[in-house]
XYZ file of C-alpha atoms in Angstrom:
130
model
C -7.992 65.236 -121.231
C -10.872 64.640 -123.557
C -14.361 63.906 -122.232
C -14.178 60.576 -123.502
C -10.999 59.809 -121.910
C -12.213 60.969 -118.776
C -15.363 59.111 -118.627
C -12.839 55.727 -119.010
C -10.447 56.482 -116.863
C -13.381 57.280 -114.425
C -15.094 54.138 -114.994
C -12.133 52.487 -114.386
C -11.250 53.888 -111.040
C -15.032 52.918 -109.825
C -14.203 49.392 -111.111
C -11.212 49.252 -108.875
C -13.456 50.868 -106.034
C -15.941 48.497 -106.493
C -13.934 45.183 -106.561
C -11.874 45.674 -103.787
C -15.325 46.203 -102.170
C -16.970 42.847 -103.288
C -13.054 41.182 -102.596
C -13.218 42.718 -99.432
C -9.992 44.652 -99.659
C -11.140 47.361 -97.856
C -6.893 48.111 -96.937
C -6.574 48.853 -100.566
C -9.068 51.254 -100.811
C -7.048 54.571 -99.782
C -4.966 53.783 -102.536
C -7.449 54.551 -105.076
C -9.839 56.979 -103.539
C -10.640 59.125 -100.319
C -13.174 58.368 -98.193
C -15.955 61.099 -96.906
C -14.949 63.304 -94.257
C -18.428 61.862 -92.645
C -16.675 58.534 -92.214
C -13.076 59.629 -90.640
C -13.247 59.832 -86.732
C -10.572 62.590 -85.425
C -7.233 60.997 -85.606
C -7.849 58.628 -88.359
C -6.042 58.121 -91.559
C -7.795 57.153 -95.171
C -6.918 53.883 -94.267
C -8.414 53.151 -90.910
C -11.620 55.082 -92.008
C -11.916 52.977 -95.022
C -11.118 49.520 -92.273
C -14.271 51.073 -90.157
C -16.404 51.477 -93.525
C -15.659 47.808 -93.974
C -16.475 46.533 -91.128
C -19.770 48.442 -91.309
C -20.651 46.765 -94.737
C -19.402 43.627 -93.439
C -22.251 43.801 -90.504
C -24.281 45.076 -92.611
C -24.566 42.695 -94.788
C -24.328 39.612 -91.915
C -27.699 41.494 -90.308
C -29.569 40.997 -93.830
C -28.289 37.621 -94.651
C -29.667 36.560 -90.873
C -33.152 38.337 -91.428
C -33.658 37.005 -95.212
C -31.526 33.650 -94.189
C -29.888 33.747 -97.513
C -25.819 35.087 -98.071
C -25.529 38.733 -98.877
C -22.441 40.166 -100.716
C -21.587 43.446 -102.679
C -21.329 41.907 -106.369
C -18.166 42.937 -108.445
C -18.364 45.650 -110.850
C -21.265 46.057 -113.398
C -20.995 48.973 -115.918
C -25.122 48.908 -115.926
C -25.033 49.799 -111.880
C -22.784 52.718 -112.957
C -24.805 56.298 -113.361
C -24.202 58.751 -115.676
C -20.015 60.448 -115.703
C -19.935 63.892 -117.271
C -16.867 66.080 -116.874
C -18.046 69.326 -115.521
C -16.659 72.855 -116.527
C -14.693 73.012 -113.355
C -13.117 70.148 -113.773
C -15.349 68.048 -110.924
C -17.981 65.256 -112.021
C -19.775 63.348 -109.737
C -21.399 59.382 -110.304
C -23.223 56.694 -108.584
C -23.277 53.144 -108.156
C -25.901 51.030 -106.903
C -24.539 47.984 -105.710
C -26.185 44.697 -106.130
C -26.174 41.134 -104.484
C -26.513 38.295 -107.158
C -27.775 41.014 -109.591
C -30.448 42.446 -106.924
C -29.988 46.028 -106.088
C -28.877 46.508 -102.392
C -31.068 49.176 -100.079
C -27.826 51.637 -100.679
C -25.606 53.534 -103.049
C -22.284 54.338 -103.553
C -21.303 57.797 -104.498
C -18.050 58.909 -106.028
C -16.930 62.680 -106.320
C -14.197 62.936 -109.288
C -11.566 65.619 -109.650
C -9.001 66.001 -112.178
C -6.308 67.779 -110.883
C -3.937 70.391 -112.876
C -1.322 67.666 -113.914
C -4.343 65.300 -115.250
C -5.083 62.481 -112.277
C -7.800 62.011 -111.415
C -9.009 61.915 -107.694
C -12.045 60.287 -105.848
C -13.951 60.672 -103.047
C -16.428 57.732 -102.295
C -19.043 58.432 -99.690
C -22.376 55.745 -98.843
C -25.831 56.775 -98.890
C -28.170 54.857 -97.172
């Protein structure tokens, strides 16, 4: 896989990440990515981890929207929020993406851990920082 290639297909998977976020299809995010260990409780599959991650945003974003009285929602994807891709030697890359609310940047940022694996997928591992 080229660089090139790799920094689209990349994009592409945040694009998914990110508007399943703003659609609030947090169910379909295990489908596309792994969540950070950080957010998995013992016991719980990709899936429920990503639900609880959800349901954290979701609050979130409700505590905001009552202090600032004004509706707060994760935007869907903008290739300008997206940071720097670059295919490391080792075949690992790591991005960010600063999610916005009508085009203001939220107090947070999405980060995304890329793999490509022997047979040429590529894998993702999202994680929060806040």
């Amino acid at each position: 896989m080229t660089e090139q290639e790799f920094k689209t297909k990349a994009t592409e998977l945040v694009k998914v990440i990110i508007n399943n976020i703003a659609d609030k299809k947090y169910d379909e995010l295990a489908a596309v990515a792994q969540i950070h260990s950080s957010w998995v409780e013992s016991g719980q599959t990709q899936e429920q981890a990503f639900l609880e991650f959800g349901k954290w945003l979701d609050e979130q974003l409700a505590m905001w929207a009552e202090e600032e009285e004004k509706e707060f929602v994760i935007d869907r994807f903008d290739e300008a929020c997206l940071g720097d891709i670059e295919l490391e030697e080792d075949n690992t890359s790591f991005t960010t993406y600063n999610p916005t609310n009508s085009g203001e940047e939220l107090d947070f940022w999405f980060e995304i851990d890329f793999k490509v694996e022997e047979n040429g997928p590529i894998t993702a591992s999202f994680n929060v920082n806040f």
